[in-house]
Amino acid sequence: MARRVRITAAAQPKRDDMHQHHVRTAVRRRQGLNFSSSQRTRVVIARAVYQAVNIYLLEAVLSAVDSHVGTNIFKACFKKSLKGKLVLLVAHSLSFVSHCDQIVVIADGRIT
């Protein structure tokens, strides 16, 4: 229980965004839960971190949240909760790359 609370908090929910049962609830638009894209993103991130695997592949996962919230999530989830794990983060925004250990740029079909 404490682990779930810690990880959910790291995903930066707003006060009423995430009830404890929402972490276990299907997050689909057709389910009757009217999550915004930002709220769905936070739940998806919390679920991914909760899986406790060694490799995470995340594509544009922070694009639905504003830069301030995204930075907080990045620091709390990726730099703390996933410390020591391999996190491959595909990002279209450069705002998070300064926090990364290694950066690979793909431009015009070339890796640099």
PDB file of C-alpha atoms in Angstrom:
ATOM      1  CA  MET A   1       0.000   0.000   0.000  1.00  0.00           C
ATOM      2  CA  ALA A   2       2.761   2.472   0.923  1.00  0.00           C
ATOM      3  CA  ARG A   3       4.523   1.793  -2.382  1.00  0.00           C
ATOM      4  CA  ARG A   4       1.349   2.536  -4.352  1.00  0.00           C
ATOM      5  CA  VAL A   5       0.787   5.780  -2.449  1.00  0.00           C
ATOM      6  CA  ARG A   6       4.417   6.872  -3.000  1.00  0.00           C
ATOM      7  CA  ILE A   7       4.306   6.125  -6.735  1.00  0.00           C
ATOM      8  CA  THR A   8       0.905   7.718  -7.213  1.00  0.00           C
ATOM      9  CA  ALA A   9       2.146  10.866  -5.463  1.00  0.00           C
ATOM     10  CA  ALA A  10       5.207  10.956  -7.727  1.00  0.00           C
ATOM     11  CA  ALA A  11       2.890  11.030 -10.756  1.00  0.00           C
ATOM     12  CA  GLN A  12       1.746  14.474  -9.554  1.00  0.00           C
ATOM     13  CA  PRO A  13      -2.039  14.083  -9.372  1.00  0.00           C
ATOM     14  CA  LYS A  14      -4.137  17.094  -8.581  1.00  0.00           C
ATOM     15  CA  ARG A  15      -6.118  16.770  -5.391  1.00  0.00           C
ATOM     16  CA  ASP A  16      -9.313  15.319  -6.846  1.00  0.00           C
ATOM     17  CA  ASP A  17      -7.825  13.811 -10.014  1.00  0.00           C
ATOM     18  CA  MET A  18      -6.958  10.388  -8.732  1.00  0.00           C
ATOM     19  CA  HIS A  19      -8.946   8.487  -6.185  1.00  0.00           C
ATOM     20  CA  GLN A  20      -7.056   5.454  -4.874  1.00  0.00           C
ATOM     21  CA  HIS A  21      -9.313   3.128  -6.895  1.00  0.00           C
ATOM     22  CA  HIS A  22      -8.598   4.949 -10.178  1.00  0.00           C
ATOM     23  CA  VAL A  23      -5.089   3.493 -10.242  1.00  0.00           C
ATOM     24  CA  ARG A  24      -6.742   0.083 -10.651  1.00  0.00           C
ATOM     25  CA  THR A  25      -9.482   1.291 -13.000  1.00  0.00           C
ATOM     26  CA  ALA A  26      -9.377   1.013 -16.781  1.00  0.00           C
ATOM     27  CA  VAL A  27      -8.537   4.418 -18.196  1.00  0.00           C
ATOM     28  CA  ARG A  28     -10.463   4.460 -21.418  1.00  0.00           C
ATOM     29  CA  ARG A  29     -12.682   7.172 -22.736  1.00  0.00           C
ATOM     30  CA  ARG A  30     -15.569   4.726 -23.047  1.00  0.00           C
ATOM     31  CA  GLN A  31     -15.519   3.635 -19.408  1.00  0.00           C
ATOM     32  CA  GLY A  32     -17.510   6.526 -17.993  1.00  0.00           C
ATOM     33  CA  LEU A  33     -14.582   8.038 -16.124  1.00  0.00           C
ATOM     34  CA  ASN A  34     -14.051  11.436 -17.628  1.00  0.00           C
ATOM     35  CA  PHE A  35     -10.312  11.833 -17.232  1.00  0.00           C
ATOM     36  CA  SER A  36      -8.600  14.608 -19.145  1.00  0.00           C
ATOM     37  CA  SER A  37      -5.590  13.648 -21.246  1.00  0.00           C
ATOM     38  CA  SER A  38      -3.351  15.059 -18.513  1.00  0.00           C
ATOM     39  CA  GLN A  39      -5.078  12.937 -15.873  1.00  0.00           C
ATOM     40  CA  ARG A  40      -4.858   9.806 -18.045  1.00  0.00           C
ATOM     41  CA  THR A  41      -1.156  10.490 -18.526  1.00  0.00           C
ATOM     42  CA  ARG A  42      -0.591  10.652 -14.786  1.00  0.00           C
ATOM     43  CA  VAL A  43      -2.412   7.367 -14.214  1.00  0.00           C
ATOM     44  CA  VAL A  44      -0.493   5.674 -17.038  1.00  0.00           C
ATOM     45  CA  ILE A  45       2.839   6.892 -15.633  1.00  0.00           C
ATOM     46  CA  ALA A  46       1.935   5.721 -12.124  1.00  0.00           C
ATOM     47  CA  ARG A  47       0.966   2.304 -13.490  1.00  0.00           C
ATOM     48  CA  ALA A  48       4.180   2.001 -15.479  1.00  0.00           C
ATOM     49  CA  VAL A  49       6.360   2.883 -12.493  1.00  0.00           C
ATOM     50  CA  TYR A  50       4.376   0.505 -10.286  1.00  0.00           C
ATOM     51  CA  GLN A  51       5.264  -2.431 -12.571  1.00  0.00           C
ATOM     52  CA  ALA A  52       8.817  -2.452 -11.153  1.00  0.00           C
ATOM     53  CA  VAL A  53      10.540  -3.723 -14.287  1.00  0.00           C
ATOM     54  CA  ASN A  54      14.126  -3.018 -15.343  1.00  0.00           C
ATOM     55  CA  ILE A  55      13.469  -1.370 -18.720  1.00  0.00           C
ATOM     56  CA  TYR A  56      10.893   1.328 -19.479  1.00  0.00           C
ATOM     57  CA  LEU A  57      10.120   2.548 -22.999  1.00  0.00           C
ATOM     58  CA  LEU A  58       8.076   5.733 -22.864  1.00  0.00           C
ATOM     59  CA  GLU A  59       7.034   7.594 -25.990  1.00  0.00           C
ATOM     60  CA  ALA A  60       5.917  11.218 -25.648  1.00  0.00           C
ATOM     61  CA  VAL A  61       4.509  10.335 -22.245  1.00  0.00           C
ATOM     62  CA  LEU A  62       4.813  13.889 -20.901  1.00  0.00           C
ATOM     63  CA  SER A  63       3.334  15.674 -23.915  1.00  0.00           C
ATOM     64  CA  ALA A  64      -0.147  15.885 -22.350  1.00  0.00           C
ATOM     65  CA  VAL A  65       0.984  17.763 -19.228  1.00  0.00           C
ATOM     66  CA  ASP A  66       2.271  21.314 -18.950  1.00  0.00           C
ATOM     67  CA  SER A  67       6.010  21.857 -18.634  1.00  0.00           C
ATOM     68  CA  HIS A  68       5.968  22.600 -14.889  1.00  0.00           C
ATOM     69  CA  VAL A  69       4.031  19.423 -14.053  1.00  0.00           C
ATOM     70  CA  GLY A  70       6.074  17.455 -16.574  1.00  0.00           C
ATOM     71  CA  THR A  71       9.315  18.564 -14.947  1.00  0.00           C
ATOM     72  CA  ASN A  72       8.009  17.574 -11.514  1.00  0.00           C
ATOM     73  CA  ILE A  73       6.869  14.170 -12.799  1.00  0.00           C
ATOM     74  CA  PHE A  74      10.188  13.674 -14.576  1.00  0.00           C
ATOM     75  CA  LYS A  75      12.177  14.392 -11.426  1.00  0.00           C
ATOM     76  CA  ALA A  76       9.921  12.429  -9.031  1.00  0.00           C
ATOM     77  CA  CYS A  77       9.218   9.412 -11.240  1.00  0.00           C
ATOM     78  CA  PHE A  78      12.082   9.060 -13.642  1.00  0.00           C
ATOM     79  CA  LYS A  79      14.999  10.419 -11.621  1.00  0.00           C
ATOM     80  CA  LYS A  80      13.925   9.068  -8.201  1.00  0.00           C
ATOM     81  CA  SER A  81      11.463   6.177  -8.482  1.00  0.00           C
ATOM     82  CA  LEU A  82      13.183   4.715 -11.549  1.00  0.00           C
ATOM     83  CA  LYS A  83      16.743   5.406 -10.442  1.00  0.00           C
ATOM     84  CA  GLY A  84      18.960   2.528 -11.542  1.00  0.00           C
ATOM     85  CA  LYS A  85      16.489   1.433 -14.252  1.00  0.00           C
ATOM     86  CA  LEU A  86      16.907   1.841 -17.997  1.00  0.00           C
ATOM     87  CA  VAL A  87      14.418   4.464 -19.187  1.00  0.00           C
ATOM     88  CA  LEU A  88      14.190   5.140 -22.911  1.00  0.00           C
ATOM     89  CA  LEU A  89      12.205   8.345 -23.236  1.00  0.00           C
ATOM     90  CA  VAL A  90      11.122   9.447 -26.690  1.00  0.00           C
ATOM     91  CA  ALA A  91      10.365  13.154 -26.521  1.00  0.00           C
ATOM     92  CA  HIS A  92       9.471  15.795 -29.067  1.00  0.00           C
ATOM     93  CA  SER A  93      10.070  18.577 -26.556  1.00  0.00           C
ATOM     94  CA  LEU A  94      13.584  19.502 -25.526  1.00  0.00           C
ATOM     95  CA  SER A  95      12.515  20.676 -22.065  1.00  0.00           C
ATOM     96  CA  PHE A  96      13.295  17.318 -20.420  1.00  0.00           C
ATOM     97  CA  VAL A  97      16.470  16.309 -22.223  1.00  0.00           C
ATOM     98  CA  SER A  98      18.672  18.461 -20.012  1.00  0.00           C
ATOM     99  CA  HIS A  99      17.794  16.082 -17.156  1.00  0.00           C
ATOM    100  CA  CYS A 100      18.792  12.954 -19.117  1.00  0.00           C
ATOM    101  CA  ASP A 101      22.068  11.078 -18.729  1.00  0.00           C
ATOM    102  CA  GLN A 102      22.415  10.407 -22.463  1.00  0.00           C
ATOM    103  CA  ILE A 103      20.709  11.987 -25.459  1.00  0.00           C
ATOM    104  CA  VAL A 104      20.276  10.470 -28.913  1.00  0.00           C
ATOM    105  CA  VAL A 105      18.915  12.710 -31.656  1.00  0.00           C
ATOM    106  CA  ILE A 106      17.201  11.323 -34.736  1.00  0.00           C
ATOM    107  CA  ALA A 107      16.885  13.881 -37.520  1.00  0.00           C
ATOM    108  CA  ASP A 108      16.266  13.297 -41.212  1.00  0.00           C
ATOM    109  CA  GLY A 109      16.536   9.551 -40.673  1.00  0.00           C
ATOM    110  CA  ARG A 110      19.984   9.807 -39.088  1.00  0.00           C
ATOM    111  CA  ILE A 111      21.023   9.080 -35.518  1.00  0.00           C
ATOM    112  CA  THR A 112      23.437  11.585 -33.999  1.00  0.00           C
TER     113      THR A 112
END
